[in-house]
Amino acid sequence: SDRFRIIAVSWAEANKRELASGGSDQDADTSQGRGSSAGDEHSPSGDIGGDAHGARLSADDDRSPSGSEKAEDDRGKTSPHSGGKNSGGRSSAGKGGRNQNVAVPTTFPEMFQFNAAVMDLGHIAWMSEVLDAFDSIVCNVANAARLQEECDVLALKMSNYHGPFHLSDFRTVMLASLRSLVPKHWSSQHEVAWIWLWDNVERFLKAQLG
């Protein structure tokens, strides 16, 4: 169904995985047809391919020779003993490098942990169990029996923690993280699909946890 497709494609994008055959076109359909009917599924799109092409171009640019590099080498050679100004320049560059090395979340687990900390929910221990199991849950969303099995195992692990279990907290962080990781294609259809998935997971978990 549309929901399964939307979940599968957006999950792959959120985790920087390769999409299944035809997945990029389907995802583009969703982004272009926000609020439209499912009959638009076959409209062409090259968003994913375009991004990949852009990445290749960027890689080629990095390999191409740069005049600025030579100029920097020349400046370094002409003033080997001017420690004050040069050391200051290196210090500034070092600071810039440290700023650039700040880790930016690029996958769902990373973004989830980041958002949980921002929302002051990072201390909730049972969330880590759900996060660990979430990939298997999402990948088996189309198989009701397997989905319930995954949720039963998760509930068993969660029973080792003290409640109460406010499962809606996970949904809040989950949606915020997915919106950040799928900004181009996120739509009301994605919102509905992911809420639908979590409602089913929550129902399975509550049946076991009480």
mmCIF file of C-alpha atoms in Angstrom, residues 12 34 68 90 93 147 195:
data_model
loop_
_atom_site.group_PDB
_atom_site.id
_atom_site.type_symbol
_atom_site.label_atom_id
_atom_site.label_comp_id
_atom_site.label_asym_id
_atom_site.label_seq_id
_atom_site.Cartn_x
_atom_site.Cartn_y
_atom_site.Cartn_z
ATOM 1 C CA ALA A 12 15.949 4.424 3.608
ATOM 2 C CA ARG A 34 1.384 16.213 -1.504
ATOM 3 C CA SER A 68 44.817 28.644 -3.614
ATOM 4 C CA ARG A 90 47.081 28.676 12.124
ATOM 5 C CA ALA A 93 42.271 27.805 11.095
ATOM 6 C CA LEU A 147 5.758 -6.980 13.372
ATOM 7 C CA ILE A 195 1.848 7.965 13.056
#
